[in-house]
């Protein structure tokens, strides 16, 4: 099958490539994933009311089991990418396929039929794995390799990493964190049909934008290997041995593991923290303020981080940043119910998180170049599969852990009522207390009231630890890990040696007669 050609033909990174391929192209799939990362659990607990299903076991176990499946598919996908040989590269062809798979499976996540608990559970498990273990794995693996495979020019590669992360931050830090809590969530409440409509729109948007990422990216590093007629036929276990006997890759994976644990729990706790600890349920203001004040540094970072990283080193700037990261989180945790202090703490924390947000993939690409220098072989797919396994496994495990903590602490999901008297009757029958006075609740346009409940103190502690407490510890640990991650040392010399090897192999390949 002949693949459509890239619209990028230059041997050097172009402005068109940065803006269309790395900034705008990934926006659709990343927006969908950001919404799911923040609100899919809310949909399961508050709209589908899955928390009590099978005594609370389902909502805890199914994400963990699903991520085991996801881990396996990531390994398989990594091997497939490393063995893919096309004129359009080894990762980009899979972007093309994911452009169609992601929208379809994204819609299936929310179209859970109204049926008995068994049918709901089966649909949730199947749709969750079709999206995360299949469609999004294909997108995420191929998308994640675009920066490392784009060029060997460290400066250009760092710029692409920044552009790539701008998209991620815009989607999660602006649209999902600001627009959703202020405008969208109060409008859809716990109305299942509105959730389906919204998520269908977001899923469909991913199609044309992912196609844009395919057409406006280019794998220059893969092309080098093709010119030198190199093939990666190394068995999987030997690839794993290379990865897990290298000091820098071990440190990089440990770093990413701790960061993912902290950030996943924080993201899961955000909505609950703003709804119950700091503000009231879907008040349209608290989450917007937390996200806006905390997210302002991310906008500033577009202009500040890369110049600082080039001057002082990616590792050094990121390490210092995590000290601020831990300090800001600690301030929030001490004053967890004080809006002003939480906003200040979030601002400090996000200043500290800037380097990690913008230059991580460039640092990861440096590690891949180091591996190539050391072993004279590219194993990008295998390396990215472990990276993605960490990401997906921790998301699943931490979702299960957070759900379990909520269930054990006694989380009380909101309910709907058509009148104040009906709501009062439900509260009285269950011994619950409404979070705010019933006559202060604003019904939706159809007159349906969403009644949030005052949570037990244990639930509020779990939510506070998830959103502001855990990252105190992960921030300190990450700074310590980075002390030993000095992969940037001698990297220009190593890249020069790689280039010399490539040129020698290309010359040798050119001298050999073509096979008939």
Coordinates of C-alpha atoms in Angstrom, one line a residue:
X1 CA 0.0 0.0 0.0
X2 CA 1.4 3.4 -1.0
X3 CA 1.2 6.0 1.7
X4 CA 0.4 9.7 1.1
X5 CA 3.6 11.7 1.0
X6 CA 4.6 14.2 3.7
X7 CA 4.2 17.8 2.7
X8 CA 7.5 18.5 4.5
X9 CA 10.4 18.1 2.1
X10 CA 13.2 20.2 3.7
X11 CA 16.2 18.5 5.3
X12 CA 15.9 21.1 8.1
X13 CA 13.0 21.8 10.5
X14 CA 10.7 24.4 9.0
X15 CA 8.3 26.9 10.5
X16 CA 5.4 25.2 8.8
X17 CA 6.5 21.9 10.4
X18 CA 6.5 23.5 13.9
X19 CA 3.2 25.2 13.6
X20 CA 1.1 22.7 11.7
X21 CA 2.8 19.4 12.5
X22 CA 3.8 19.8 16.1
X23 CA 1.6 22.6 17.5
X24 CA -1.8 22.3 15.8
X25 CA -1.8 18.7 14.4
X26 CA -1.7 16.8 17.8
X27 CA -4.3 19.2 19.3
X28 CA -7.4 17.1 18.6
X29 CA -6.2 13.8 20.1
X30 CA -4.5 15.5 23.0
X31 CA -7.6 17.6 23.8
X32 CA -9.7 14.4 23.9
X33 CA -7.2 12.6 26.1
X34 CA -6.9 15.6 28.4
X35 CA -10.7 15.7 28.9
X36 CA -10.8 12.0 29.5
X37 CA -7.9 12.2 32.0
X38 CA -9.8 14.8 34.0
X39 CA -13.5 13.8 33.5
X40 CA -13.8 10.2 32.5
X41 CA -13.7 9.0 36.1
X42 CA -16.3 11.8 37.0
X43 CA -18.5 10.4 34.2
X44 CA -18.2 6.9 35.7
X45 CA -18.8 7.9 39.3
X46 CA -21.3 10.8 38.9
X47 CA -23.2 10.0 35.7
X48 CA -23.1 6.2 35.4
X49 CA -22.9 5.8 39.2
X50 CA -20.4 2.9 39.0
X51 CA -18.8 3.5 42.4
X52 CA -21.1 1.0 44.2
X53 CA -21.0 -1.6 41.4
X54 CA -19.9 -5.0 42.7
X55 CA -19.3 -3.6 46.2
X56 CA -17.0 -0.9 44.8
X57 CA -14.6 -3.6 43.3
X58 CA -15.4 -2.8 39.6
X59 CA -14.4 0.9 39.6
X60 CA -11.2 -0.1 41.4
X61 CA -10.1 -3.1 39.5
X62 CA -11.1 -2.6 35.9
X63 CA -8.7 0.3 35.2
X64 CA -5.8 -1.7 36.7
X65 CA -6.7 -4.8 34.6
X66 CA -7.1 -2.7 31.5
X67 CA -3.7 -1.1 31.9
X68 CA -2.1 -4.5 32.1
X69 CA -3.6 -5.1 28.6
X70 CA -2.5 -1.7 27.6
X71 CA 1.1 -2.4 28.7
X72 CA 1.2 -5.5 26.5
X73 CA -0.2 -3.7 23.5
X74 CA 2.5 -0.9 24.0
X75 CA 5.2 -3.5 23.8
X76 CA 3.7 -5.0 20.7
X77 CA 3.3 -1.6 19.1
X78 CA 6.9 -0.7 19.9
X79 CA 8.2 -3.8 18.2
X80 CA 5.9 -3.1 15.2
X81 CA 7.2 0.5 14.8
X82 CA 10.8 -0.6 15.0
X83 CA 10.2 -3.1 12.2
X84 CA 8.1 -0.8 10.0
X85 CA 9.9 0.2 6.8
X86 CA 8.2 2.8 4.5
X87 CA 9.3 5.8 2.6
X88 CA 7.2 7.8 5.1
X89 CA 9.1 6.5 8.1
X90 CA 8.4 4.0 10.8
X91 CA 6.2 5.9 13.2
X92 CA 4.3 8.3 10.9
X93 CA 2.3 5.6 9.1
X94 CA 0.7 4.7 12.4
X95 CA -0.4 8.3 12.9
X96 CA -2.4 7.9 9.7
X97 CA -4.2 4.9 11.1
X98 CA -4.8 6.4 14.5
X99 CA -6.5 9.4 12.9
X100 CA -9.5 7.2 12.2
X101 CA -9.4 4.9 15.2
X102 CA -9.3 7.5 17.9
X103 CA -12.6 9.3 17.1
X104 CA -14.6 6.0 16.8
X105 CA -13.3 4.5 20.0
X106 CA -13.6 7.9 21.8
X107 CA -17.3 8.0 21.1
X108 CA -17.8 4.4 22.3
X109 CA -16.4 5.3 25.7
X110 CA -19.5 7.4 26.5
X111 CA -22.3 5.5 24.6
X112 CA -22.8 3.0 27.5
X113 CA -26.3 1.5 27.0
X114 CA -29.0 1.8 29.6
X115 CA -29.1 -1.8 30.8
X116 CA -28.3 -4.0 33.8
X117 CA -25.0 -3.8 35.6
X118 CA -23.4 -6.7 33.7
X119 CA -24.0 -5.1 30.3
X120 CA -22.7 -1.7 31.6
X121 CA -19.6 -3.3 33.0
X122 CA -18.8 -5.2 29.8
X123 CA -19.4 -2.1 27.6
X124 CA -17.2 0.0 29.9
X125 CA -14.4 -2.5 29.9
X126 CA -14.5 -3.1 26.1
X127 CA -14.7 0.5 25.1
X128 CA -12.0 1.6 27.6
X129 CA -9.6 -1.0 26.2
X130 CA -10.5 -0.3 22.6
X131 CA -9.6 3.4 23.2
X132 CA -6.6 3.2 25.5
X133 CA -5.1 -0.3 24.7
X134 CA -5.6 0.0 20.9
X135 CA -6.5 3.3 19.3
X136 CA -4.7 5.8 21.6
X137 CA -1.7 3.4 22.0
X138 CA -1.2 3.6 18.3
X139 CA -1.5 7.4 18.3
X140 CA 0.6 8.0 21.4
X141 CA 3.4 5.7 20.4
X142 CA 3.8 7.3 17.0
X143 CA 3.2 10.8 18.1
X144 CA 5.7 10.5 21.0
X145 CA 8.4 9.5 18.6
X146 CA 8.0 12.5 16.3
X147 CA 10.4 14.7 18.2
X148 CA 13.2 12.1 18.7
X149 CA 13.0 11.1 15.0
X150 CA 12.5 14.5 13.5
X151 CA 16.2 15.7 13.5
X152 CA 19.6 15.3 15.1
X153 CA 19.9 19.1 15.6
X154 CA 19.6 19.4 19.4
X155 CA 18.5 23.1 19.1
X156 CA 15.8 22.4 16.5
X157 CA 14.7 19.3 18.4
X158 CA 14.4 21.3 21.6
X159 CA 12.2 23.8 19.7
X160 CA 9.9 21.1 18.4
X161 CA 9.7 19.7 22.0
X162 CA 8.5 23.1 23.2
X163 CA 6.0 23.5 20.4
X164 CA 4.7 19.9 21.1
X165 CA 4.3 20.7 24.8
X166 CA 2.6 24.0 24.1
X167 CA -0.3 22.0 22.5
X168 CA -0.5 19.7 25.5
X169 CA -0.5 22.6 27.9
X170 CA -3.0 24.6 25.9
X171 CA -5.4 21.6 25.8
X172 CA -5.1 20.6 29.5
X173 CA -4.2 23.9 31.1
X174 CA -6.6 26.3 29.2
X175 CA -9.5 24.4 27.6
X176 CA -9.9 21.5 30.0
X177 CA -8.9 23.4 33.1
X178 CA -10.5 26.7 32.4
X179 CA -13.3 26.5 29.9
X180 CA -14.7 23.2 31.0
X181 CA -15.2 24.0 34.7
X182 CA -16.4 27.5 34.0
X183 CA -18.8 26.9 31.1
X184 CA -19.2 23.3 30.0
X185 CA -19.5 21.3 33.2
X186 CA -22.1 23.5 34.8
X187 CA -24.1 23.2 31.5
X188 CA -24.0 19.4 31.1
X189 CA -24.2 18.5 34.8
X190 CA -24.9 14.7 35.1
X191 CA -27.0 14.6 31.9
X192 CA -25.8 11.5 30.0
X193 CA -27.1 12.6 26.6
X194 CA -25.2 15.9 26.9
X195 CA -22.0 14.1 27.8
X196 CA -22.4 11.9 24.8
X197 CA -23.0 14.9 22.4
X198 CA -20.0 16.8 23.8
X199 CA -17.6 13.8 23.7
X200 CA -18.7 12.9 20.2
X201 CA -17.8 16.4 19.0
X202 CA -14.4 16.3 20.6
X203 CA -13.7 12.8 19.2
X204 CA -14.6 13.8 15.6
X205 CA -12.4 17.0 15.9
X206 CA -9.4 14.7 16.4
X207 CA -9.7 13.2 12.8
X208 CA -8.6 16.2 10.6
X209 CA -6.1 17.5 13.1
X210 CA -4.3 14.1 13.4
X211 CA -4.2 13.9 9.6
X212 CA -2.5 17.3 9.7
X213 CA 0.2 16.0 12.1
X214 CA 0.8 13.2 9.6
X215 CA 1.2 15.4 6.6
X216 CA 3.3 18.1 8.3
X217 CA 6.0 16.0 10.0
X218 CA 9.1 14.2 8.7
X219 CA 11.3 11.5 10.1
X220 CA 14.8 12.6 9.2
X221 CA 16.6 10.3 11.6
X222 CA 14.8 7.3 10.2
X223 CA 15.8 8.4 6.7
X224 CA 19.4 8.3 7.7
X225 CA 19.2 4.7 8.8
X226 CA 17.4 3.8 5.5
X227 CA 20.2 5.4 3.5
X228 CA 22.8 3.4 5.4
X229 CA 20.7 0.3 4.9
X230 CA 20.5 -0.4 8.6
X231 CA 18.0 -2.9 10.0
X232 CA 17.0 -3.5 13.6
X233 CA 16.7 -7.2 14.0
X234 CA 17.7 -7.3 17.6
X235 CA 15.4 -9.7 19.7
X236 CA 13.1 -8.0 22.1
X237 CA 14.8 -9.3 25.2
X238 CA 18.2 -7.9 24.0
X239 CA 16.5 -4.6 23.4
X240 CA 15.2 -4.6 26.9
X241 CA 18.7 -5.5 28.2
X242 CA 20.1 -2.5 26.4
X243 CA 17.5 -0.2 27.9
X244 CA 17.6 -1.5 31.5
X245 CA 21.4 -1.7 31.8
X246 CA 21.9 1.9 30.8
X247 CA 22.2 4.3 33.7
X248 CA 20.5 7.2 31.9
X249 CA 17.6 5.2 30.6
X250 CA 16.9 3.7 34.1
X251 CA 17.0 7.2 35.6
X252 CA 14.8 8.6 32.9
X253 CA 12.2 5.9 33.4
X254 CA 12.3 6.2 37.2
X255 CA 11.9 10.0 36.8
X256 CA 8.9 9.6 34.5
X257 CA 7.4 7.0 36.7
X258 CA 7.4 9.2 39.8
X259 CA 6.3 12.3 37.8
X260 CA 3.4 10.3 36.3
X261 CA 2.2 9.0 39.6
X262 CA 2.1 12.5 41.1
X263 CA 0.5 14.2 38.2
X264 CA -2.1 11.5 37.6
X265 CA -3.3 11.5 41.1
X266 CA -3.3 15.3 41.0
X267 CA -5.4 15.4 37.8
X268 CA -7.8 12.9 39.2
X269 CA -8.2 14.9 42.4
X270 CA -8.6 18.3 40.7
X271 CA -12.3 18.3 40.0
X272 CA -13.2 16.7 43.4
X273 CA -10.9 19.1 45.3
X274 CA -12.5 22.2 43.7
X275 CA -16.0 20.7 44.1
X276 CA -15.7 19.7 47.8
X277 CA -12.6 21.1 49.6
X278 CA -12.0 24.5 48.1
X279 CA -15.4 25.3 46.5
X280 CA -18.8 23.9 45.8
X281 CA -20.0 21.4 43.2
X282 CA -19.6 22.8 39.6
X283 CA -19.7 26.4 40.9
X284 CA -18.0 27.5 37.6
X285 CA -15.5 29.6 39.5
X286 CA -13.2 27.7 41.8
X287 CA -11.7 25.3 39.3
X288 CA -11.4 28.1 36.8
X289 CA -9.4 30.3 39.3
X290 CA -7.2 27.4 40.4
X291 CA -6.4 26.5 36.8
X292 CA -6.0 30.0 35.6
X293 CA -3.7 31.3 38.3
X294 CA -1.8 28.1 38.4
X295 CA -1.6 27.9 34.6
X296 CA -0.4 31.4 33.9
X297 CA 3.2 30.4 34.3
X298 CA 2.7 27.8 31.5
X299 CA 2.1 30.7 29.1
X300 CA 5.1 32.6 30.3
X301 CA 7.2 29.5 30.0
X302 CA 6.8 29.4 26.2
X303 CA 9.3 32.3 26.0
X304 CA 11.5 31.6 29.1
X305 CA 12.2 27.9 29.4
X306 CA 14.1 27.0 26.2
X307 CA 16.5 30.0 26.4
X308 CA 17.3 29.0 30.1
X309 CA 17.6 25.4 29.2
X310 CA 20.1 26.2 26.4
X311 CA 22.2 28.4 28.7
X312 CA 22.2 26.3 31.9
X313 CA 21.2 22.8 30.6
X314 CA 17.9 21.0 30.5
X315 CA 18.7 18.8 33.5
X316 CA 19.8 21.7 35.7
X317 CA 16.9 24.0 35.0
X318 CA 14.4 21.1 35.5
X319 CA 16.0 20.1 38.8
X320 CA 15.8 23.6 40.2
X321 CA 12.2 23.8 39.0
X322 CA 11.2 20.8 41.0
X323 CA 12.4 22.4 44.2
X324 CA 9.9 25.2 43.6
X325 CA 7.4 22.6 42.5
X326 CA 7.5 20.9 45.9
X327 CA 7.5 24.2 47.8
X328 CA 4.3 25.4 46.0
X329 CA 2.6 22.1 46.6
X330 CA 3.5 22.3 50.3
X331 CA 2.0 25.8 50.6
X332 CA -1.3 24.5 49.1
X333 CA -1.4 21.5 51.4
X334 CA -0.9 23.6 54.5
X335 CA -3.7 26.1 53.5
X336 CA -5.8 23.7 51.6
X337 CA -9.1 25.5 52.2
X338 CA -7.8 29.0 51.7
X339 CA -8.4 30.1 48.1
X340 CA -5.8 32.9 48.1
X341 CA -3.0 30.8 49.5
X342 CA -3.9 27.9 47.2
X343 CA -3.7 30.2 44.2
X344 CA -0.3 31.5 45.3
X345 CA 0.9 27.9 45.9
X346 CA -0.3 26.8 42.5
X347 CA 1.4 29.7 40.8
X348 CA 4.7 28.8 42.5
X349 CA 4.3 25.1 41.7
X350 CA 3.6 25.7 38.1
X351 CA 6.6 28.0 37.7
X352 CA 8.7 25.1 39.0
X353 CA 7.0 22.6 36.7
X354 CA 7.8 24.7 33.5
X355 CA 11.1 23.0 32.5
X356 CA 9.7 19.5 32.9
X357 CA 6.6 20.4 30.9
X358 CA 8.5 21.9 28.0
X359 CA 11.8 20.1 27.6
X360 CA 11.2 16.5 28.8
X361 CA 10.9 15.0 25.3
X362 CA 14.1 16.7 24.3
X363 CA 15.9 15.2 27.3
X364 CA 14.4 11.8 26.3
X365 CA 15.7 12.2 22.8
X366 CA 19.2 13.0 24.2
X367 CA 19.0 9.6 26.0
X368 CA 18.1 7.9 22.7
X369 CA 21.1 9.5 21.0
X370 CA 23.3 8.3 23.9
X371 CA 22.0 4.8 23.4
X372 CA 22.7 4.9 19.7
X373 CA 26.3 6.2 20.3
X374 CA 26.9 3.4 22.8
X375 CA 25.4 0.5 20.9
X376 CA 25.4 1.8 17.3
X377 CA 21.7 1.0 17.0
X378 CA 18.3 2.8 17.2
X379 CA 15.7 1.1 19.3
X380 CA 13.2 4.0 19.5
X381 CA 10.1 1.9 19.4
X382 CA 11.2 -0.3 22.3
X383 CA 12.3 2.7 24.3
X384 CA 9.0 4.5 23.7
X385 CA 7.0 1.4 24.5
X386 CA 8.5 1.3 28.0
X387 CA 7.8 5.1 28.3
X388 CA 4.2 4.6 27.3
X389 CA 3.8 1.5 29.5
X390 CA 4.8 3.6 32.5
X391 CA 2.3 6.3 31.4
X392 CA -0.7 4.0 30.8
X393 CA 0.0 1.6 33.7
X394 CA 0.3 4.4 36.2
X395 CA -2.8 6.1 34.9
X396 CA -4.7 2.8 35.3
X397 CA -3.2 1.9 38.6
X398 CA -3.6 5.4 40.1
X399 CA -7.1 5.6 38.9
X400 CA -7.9 2.4 40.7
X401 CA -6.0 3.5 43.8
X402 CA -7.8 6.9 43.9
X403 CA -11.2 5.3 43.3
X404 CA -10.5 2.8 46.0
X405 CA -9.5 5.6 48.4
X406 CA -12.6 7.5 47.6
X407 CA -14.8 4.4 48.1
X408 CA -13.2 3.4 51.4
X409 CA -13.5 7.0 52.7
X410 CA -17.2 6.9 51.9
X411 CA -17.5 9.2 48.8
X412 CA -21.1 10.3 48.2
X413 CA -22.0 10.9 44.5
X414 CA -24.4 13.7 43.6
X415 CA -28.0 12.9 42.7
X416 CA -30.6 14.6 40.6
X417 CA -34.1 15.7 41.5
X418 CA -37.0 17.5 39.8
X419 CA -37.9 19.7 42.8
X420 CA -36.7 20.9 46.2
X421 CA -39.2 18.7 47.9
X422 CA -38.0 15.6 46.1
X423 CA -34.4 16.4 46.9
X424 CA -35.2 17.0 50.6
X425 CA -37.0 13.6 50.7
X426 CA -33.9 11.8 49.3
X427 CA -31.6 13.6 51.7
X428 CA -33.8 12.7 54.7
X429 CA -34.2 9.1 53.6
X430 CA -30.4 8.5 53.4
X431 CA -29.3 10.7 56.2
X432 CA -27.3 12.9 53.9
X433 CA -26.6 16.7 54.0
X434 CA -26.7 18.9 51.0
X435 CA -23.5 20.7 50.3
X436 CA -25.4 24.0 49.9
X437 CA -29.0 25.0 50.7
X438 CA -31.5 23.4 48.3
X439 CA -33.1 26.7 47.5
X440 CA -29.7 28.0 46.4
X441 CA -29.2 25.3 43.7
X442 CA -29.7 26.5 40.2
X443 CA -31.7 23.9 38.2
X444 CA -30.6 23.1 34.6
X445 CA -32.7 24.5 31.7
X446 CA -35.0 21.4 31.9
X447 CA -35.6 22.1 35.6
X448 CA -33.6 19.2 36.9
X449 CA -31.5 19.9 40.0
X450 CA -28.1 18.4 40.6
X451 CA -27.6 18.0 44.4
X452 CA -24.1 17.6 45.7
X453 CA -23.5 16.2 49.2
X454 CA -21.3 17.3 52.0
X455 CA -18.5 14.7 52.1
X456 CA -17.2 12.9 55.2
X457 CA -13.9 14.3 56.5
X458 CA -12.0 11.3 55.4
X459 CA -13.1 11.9 51.8
X460 CA -11.9 15.5 52.0
X461 CA -8.5 14.4 53.3
X462 CA -8.1 11.9 50.4
X463 CA -9.0 14.5 47.9
X464 CA -6.6 17.1 49.4
X465 CA -3.7 14.7 49.6
X466 CA -4.4 13.7 45.9
X467 CA -4.4 17.2 44.6
X468 CA -1.9 19.1 46.7
X469 CA -0.2 16.7 49.1
X470 CA 1.5 13.9 47.1
X471 CA 3.4 16.2 44.8
X472 CA 5.3 17.6 47.8
X473 CA 7.1 14.2 48.0
X474 CA 7.3 13.5 44.2
X475 CA 8.8 17.0 43.6
X476 CA 11.7 16.4 46.1
X477 CA 12.3 12.9 44.7
X478 CA 12.4 14.1 41.1
X479 CA 15.0 16.8 42.0
X480 CA 17.2 14.1 43.6
X481 CA 16.9 11.8 40.5
X482 CA 17.9 14.6 38.2
X483 CA 21.2 15.1 40.1
X484 CA 22.4 11.9 38.4
X485 CA 20.9 12.4 35.0
X486 CA 23.8 14.3 33.3
X487 CA 23.2 12.8 29.8
X488 CA 23.8 16.2 28.1
X489 CA 27.5 15.9 29.0
X490 CA 29.6 15.3 25.9
X491 CA 26.4 14.9 23.8
X492 CA 27.7 17.0 20.9
X493 CA 30.8 14.8 20.7
X494 CA 28.6 11.7 20.7
X495 CA 26.4 13.0 18.0
X496 CA 29.4 13.9 15.8
X497 CA 30.6 10.3 16.2
X498 CA 27.2 9.0 15.2
X499 CA 27.2 11.2 12.1
X500 CA 30.6 10.0 11.1
X501 CA 29.5 6.3 11.5
X502 CA 26.4 7.0 9.4
X503 CA 28.4 8.7 6.6
X504 CA 30.8 5.7 6.5
X505 CA 28.0 3.2 6.3
X506 CA 26.2 5.2 3.6
X507 CA 29.4 5.4 1.6
X508 CA 29.9 1.6 2.0
X509 CA 26.3 0.9 1.1
X510 CA 26.7 3.0 -2.1
X511 CA 29.8 1.1 -3.2
X512 CA 28.0 -2.3 -2.9
X513 CA 26.2 -3.5 -6.0
X514 CA 22.4 -3.6 -5.9
X515 CA 20.9 -7.1 -5.3
X516 CA 19.0 -8.4 -8.3

